[in-house]
Amino acid sequence: MATGADHAVGLGLVGFSLLLFTYYTIWVIVLPFVDSDHVVHSYFLPREYSVILPGIAALILLLCVGTFIGIVTWKNRKSKKVN
Amino acid sequence: MTSSLCVCITSSELAQSLPVSFTMTKLLEWLFAVSLVGVAWGLVTFDLLDFQFPAVYREVAWPMPVYLLVVFGCYSLATVGYRVATFNDCEEAARELQGQIQEAKEDLKKKGLKI
């Protein structure tokens, strides 16, 4: 059994992904079947954002991955020059 | 597992049968399934065959690709988190191993090996 920080981080990830899944499922699948004057609609953004926000998140993720690869490659190239 | 599909072509002029074999790879299977699902989604979202579904079905269908991606991402995150939380950590064995490494280093230093 993992201990301490590992355990906490793991459970945190599980909890976060469950929350995200529930919120997103309600937003995309449940809301269209709910009357438009129900109070639950006030907790959710307009439907277009359910596609735009994950798109932006994916772009940011790609940016981070690309930046990381760029930094590592640049560092490697410098050390090769010195050698 | 692959399944082979043999197609025989006979030509009246050649009067010969030319066997052509076609192997269905896993990639092709996946692409086939994905394109089927994609066509079904396109039909519902853009109403290409003019079925005129009730508006609710179109409302649910059009974010489907993004929704499936997000669900897959959530599942991956949950799996990674769960396996991190239940990882079989052996702290005592780790400490013992570190001690043995130190011992070996000192022993080799004494015998002249430079580390």
CSV table of C-alpha atoms in Angstrom, one decimal:
chain,number,residue,atom,x,y,z
A,1,MET,CA,0.0,0.0,0.0
A,2,ALA,CA,1.4,3.4,-1.0
A,3,THR,CA,2.0,5.8,1.9
A,4,GLY,CA,1.7,9.5,2.7
A,5,ALA,CA,2.0,11.9,-0.2
A,6,ASP,CA,1.7,9.1,-2.9
A,7,HIS,CA,-1.6,7.9,-1.4
A,8,ALA,CA,-3.0,11.4,-1.1
A,9,VAL,CA,-2.0,12.4,-4.6
A,10,GLY,CA,-3.5,9.2,-6.0
A,11,LEU,CA,-6.8,9.6,-4.2
A,12,GLY,CA,-6.9,13.2,-5.2
A,13,LEU,CA,-6.5,12.3,-8.9
A,14,VAL,CA,-9.3,9.7,-8.6
A,15,GLY,CA,-11.6,12.2,-6.8
A,16,PHE,CA,-10.9,15.0,-9.3
A,17,SER,CA,-11.5,12.8,-12.3
A,18,LEU,CA,-14.8,11.5,-10.8
A,19,LEU,CA,-16.0,15.1,-10.2
A,20,LEU,CA,-15.0,16.2,-13.7
A,21,PHE,CA,-16.7,13.1,-15.2
A,22,THR,CA,-20.0,13.7,-13.3
A,23,TYR,CA,-20.1,17.5,-14.0
A,24,TYR,CA,-19.3,17.0,-17.7
A,25,THR,CA,-21.8,14.1,-18.2
A,26,ILE,CA,-24.6,16.2,-16.6
A,27,TRP,CA,-23.6,19.2,-18.7
A,28,VAL,CA,-23.5,17.3,-22.1
A,29,ILE,CA,-26.1,14.5,-21.7
A,30,VAL,CA,-28.5,15.2,-18.9
A,31,LEU,CA,-29.2,19.0,-19.4
A,32,PRO,CA,-30.8,18.8,-22.8
A,33,PHE,CA,-33.6,16.6,-21.3
A,34,VAL,CA,-34.2,19.1,-18.5
A,35,ASP,CA,-36.8,21.9,-18.9
A,36,SER,CA,-35.1,25.2,-19.8
A,37,ASP,CA,-36.6,27.0,-16.8
A,38,HIS,CA,-35.3,24.5,-14.2
A,39,VAL,CA,-32.9,26.0,-11.6
A,40,VAL,CA,-30.1,23.5,-12.3
A,41,HIS,CA,-29.3,25.3,-15.6
A,42,SER,CA,-27.8,28.2,-13.6
A,43,TYR,CA,-25.0,26.0,-12.5
A,44,PHE,CA,-23.8,25.3,-16.0
A,45,LEU,CA,-22.4,27.6,-18.7
A,46,PRO,CA,-24.0,27.7,-22.2
A,47,ARG,CA,-23.7,24.6,-24.2
A,48,GLU,CA,-21.1,25.9,-26.7
A,49,TYR,CA,-18.6,26.1,-23.8
A,50,SER,CA,-18.8,22.3,-23.3
A,51,VAL,CA,-16.8,22.0,-26.6
A,52,ILE,CA,-14.8,25.2,-26.5
A,53,LEU,CA,-13.3,24.7,-23.0
A,54,PRO,CA,-11.9,21.1,-23.6
A,55,GLY,CA,-10.6,22.4,-26.9
A,56,ILE,CA,-8.7,25.2,-25.1
A,57,ALA,CA,-7.5,22.7,-22.5
A,58,ALA,CA,-6.2,20.4,-25.2
A,59,LEU,CA,-4.3,23.3,-26.8
A,60,ILE,CA,-2.7,24.3,-23.5
A,61,LEU,CA,-1.7,20.6,-22.9
A,62,LEU,CA,-0.1,20.5,-26.4
A,63,LEU,CA,1.7,23.8,-25.7
A,64,CYS,CA,3.1,22.4,-22.4
A,65,VAL,CA,4.2,19.1,-24.0
A,66,GLY,CA,5.9,21.0,-26.9
A,67,THR,CA,7.6,23.5,-24.6
A,68,PHE,CA,8.9,20.6,-22.4
A,69,ILE,CA,10.3,18.8,-25.4
A,70,GLY,CA,11.8,22.0,-26.7
A,71,ILE,CA,13.6,22.8,-23.5
A,72,VAL,CA,15.0,19.2,-23.1
A,73,THR,CA,16.2,19.2,-26.7
A,74,TRP,CA,17.8,22.6,-26.3
A,75,LYS,CA,19.6,21.6,-23.1
A,76,ASN,CA,20.9,18.4,-24.8
A,77,ARG,CA,22.2,20.3,-27.8
A,78,LYS,CA,24.1,22.7,-25.6
A,79,SER,CA,25.8,19.9,-23.6
A,80,LYS,CA,26.8,18.1,-26.9
A,81,LYS,CA,28.5,21.3,-28.1
A,82,VAL,CA,30.6,21.5,-24.9
A,83,ASN,CA,31.6,17.8,-25.2
B,1,MET,CA,-5.3,-12.4,-34.4
B,2,THR,CA,-5.7,-11.8,-38.2
B,3,SER,CA,-8.2,-13.1,-40.6
B,4,SER,CA,-7.4,-13.5,-44.3
B,5,LEU,CA,-9.8,-12.7,-47.0
B,6,CYS,CA,-9.0,-14.5,-50.4
B,7,VAL,CA,-10.5,-13.0,-53.6
B,8,CYS,CA,-10.3,-15.0,-56.8
B,9,ILE,CA,-10.4,-13.0,-60.1
B,10,THR,CA,-11.0,-14.9,-63.3
B,11,SER,CA,-10.5,-13.3,-66.7
B,12,SER,CA,-12.2,-14.8,-69.7
B,13,GLU,CA,-9.2,-14.0,-71.9
B,14,LEU,CA,-6.6,-15.4,-69.5
B,15,ALA,CA,-8.7,-18.3,-68.3
B,16,GLN,CA,-6.6,-18.3,-65.2
B,17,SER,CA,-7.5,-17.6,-61.5
B,18,LEU,CA,-5.3,-15.0,-59.8
B,19,PRO,CA,-5.6,-15.4,-56.0
B,20,VAL,CA,-5.2,-12.0,-54.1
B,21,SER,CA,-5.1,-12.2,-50.3
B,22,PHE,CA,-6.1,-9.3,-48.1
B,23,THR,CA,-5.0,-9.3,-44.4
B,24,MET,CA,-7.2,-7.4,-42.0
B,25,THR,CA,-4.8,-5.7,-39.5
B,26,LYS,CA,-5.8,-4.3,-36.1
B,27,LEU,CA,-5.3,-0.8,-37.4
B,28,LEU,CA,-7.7,-1.4,-40.3
B,29,GLU,CA,-10.3,-2.9,-37.9
B,30,TRP,CA,-10.0,0.2,-35.6
B,31,LEU,CA,-10.2,2.6,-38.6
B,32,PHE,CA,-13.2,0.8,-39.9
B,33,ALA,CA,-15.0,0.9,-36.6
B,34,VAL,CA,-14.1,4.6,-36.0
B,35,SER,CA,-15.3,5.6,-39.5
B,36,LEU,CA,-18.6,3.8,-39.0
B,37,VAL,CA,-19.2,5.6,-35.7
B,38,GLY,CA,-18.0,8.9,-37.4
B,39,VAL,CA,-20.5,8.4,-40.2
B,40,ALA,CA,-23.3,7.7,-37.8
B,41,TRP,CA,-22.4,10.8,-35.8
B,42,GLY,CA,-22.2,13.0,-38.9
B,43,LEU,CA,-25.6,11.7,-40.1
B,44,VAL,CA,-27.3,12.7,-36.8
B,45,THR,CA,-25.5,16.0,-36.2
B,46,PHE,CA,-25.7,17.5,-39.7
B,47,ASP,CA,-29.0,15.7,-40.7
B,48,LEU,CA,-27.5,14.6,-44.0
B,49,LEU,CA,-30.3,12.1,-44.8
B,50,ASP,CA,-33.0,14.6,-43.6
B,51,PHE,CA,-34.4,12.3,-40.9
B,52,GLN,CA,-35.5,15.4,-38.9
B,53,PHE,CA,-34.8,14.0,-35.5
B,54,PRO,CA,-36.2,15.8,-32.5
B,55,ALA,CA,-34.0,18.7,-31.5
B,56,VAL,CA,-33.0,17.0,-28.2
B,57,TYR,CA,-31.2,14.2,-30.0
B,58,ARG,CA,-29.2,16.6,-32.1
B,59,GLU,CA,-28.4,18.6,-29.0
B,60,VAL,CA,-26.9,15.5,-27.3
B,61,ALA,CA,-25.2,14.2,-30.4
B,62,TRP,CA,-23.1,17.1,-31.6
B,63,PRO,CA,-20.6,17.3,-28.7
B,64,MET,CA,-20.1,13.5,-28.7
B,65,PRO,CA,-16.6,13.4,-30.0
B,66,VAL,CA,-15.3,15.9,-27.5
B,67,TYR,CA,-17.3,14.2,-24.8
B,68,LEU,CA,-15.8,10.8,-25.5
B,69,LEU,CA,-12.3,12.3,-25.5
B,70,VAL,CA,-13.0,13.9,-22.1
B,71,VAL,CA,-14.4,10.7,-20.7
B,72,PHE,CA,-11.3,8.8,-21.9
B,73,GLY,CA,-9.1,11.4,-20.3
B,74,CYS,CA,-11.0,11.1,-17.0
B,75,TYR,CA,-10.7,7.3,-17.1
B,76,SER,CA,-7.0,7.5,-17.8
B,77,LEU,CA,-6.5,10.0,-14.9
B,78,ALA,CA,-8.5,7.9,-12.5
B,79,THR,CA,-6.6,4.7,-13.5
B,80,VAL,CA,-3.2,6.4,-13.0
B,81,GLY,CA,-4.3,7.9,-9.7
B,82,TYR,CA,-5.8,4.6,-8.4
B,83,ARG,CA,-2.6,2.7,-9.3
B,84,VAL,CA,-0.4,5.4,-7.6
B,85,ALA,CA,-2.5,5.2,-4.5
B,86,THR,CA,-2.5,1.4,-4.3
B,87,PHE,CA,1.2,0.9,-5.3
B,88,ASN,CA,2.8,-1.8,-3.3
B,89,ASP,CA,5.5,0.2,-1.5
B,90,CYS,CA,8.0,-1.7,0.6
B,91,GLU,CA,9.7,1.0,2.6
B,92,GLU,CA,11.8,-1.5,4.7
B,93,ALA,CA,13.1,-3.2,1.7
B,94,ALA,CA,14.0,0.1,0.1
B,95,ARG,CA,16.0,1.2,3.2
B,96,GLU,CA,17.7,-2.2,3.3
B,97,LEU,CA,18.7,-1.9,-0.4
B,98,GLN,CA,20.1,1.6,0.2
B,99,GLY,CA,22.2,0.3,3.1
B,100,GLN,CA,23.5,-2.5,0.9
B,101,ILE,CA,24.4,0.0,-1.9
B,102,GLN,CA,26.4,2.1,0.6
B,103,GLU,CA,28.2,-1.0,1.9
B,104,ALA,CA,29.1,-2.1,-1.6
B,105,LYS,CA,30.4,1.4,-2.5
B,106,GLU,CA,32.7,1.6,0.6
B,107,ASP,CA,33.9,-2.0,0.0
B,108,LEU,CA,34.8,-1.2,-3.6
B,109,LYS,CA,36.5,2.1,-2.7
B,110,LYS,CA,38.7,0.2,-0.2
B,111,LYS,CA,39.7,-2.1,-3.0
B,112,GLY,CA,40.7,0.8,-5.2
B,113,LEU,CA,37.8,1.2,-7.6
B,114,LYS,CA,37.0,4.9,-8.2
B,115,ILE,CA,33.3,5.8,-8.1
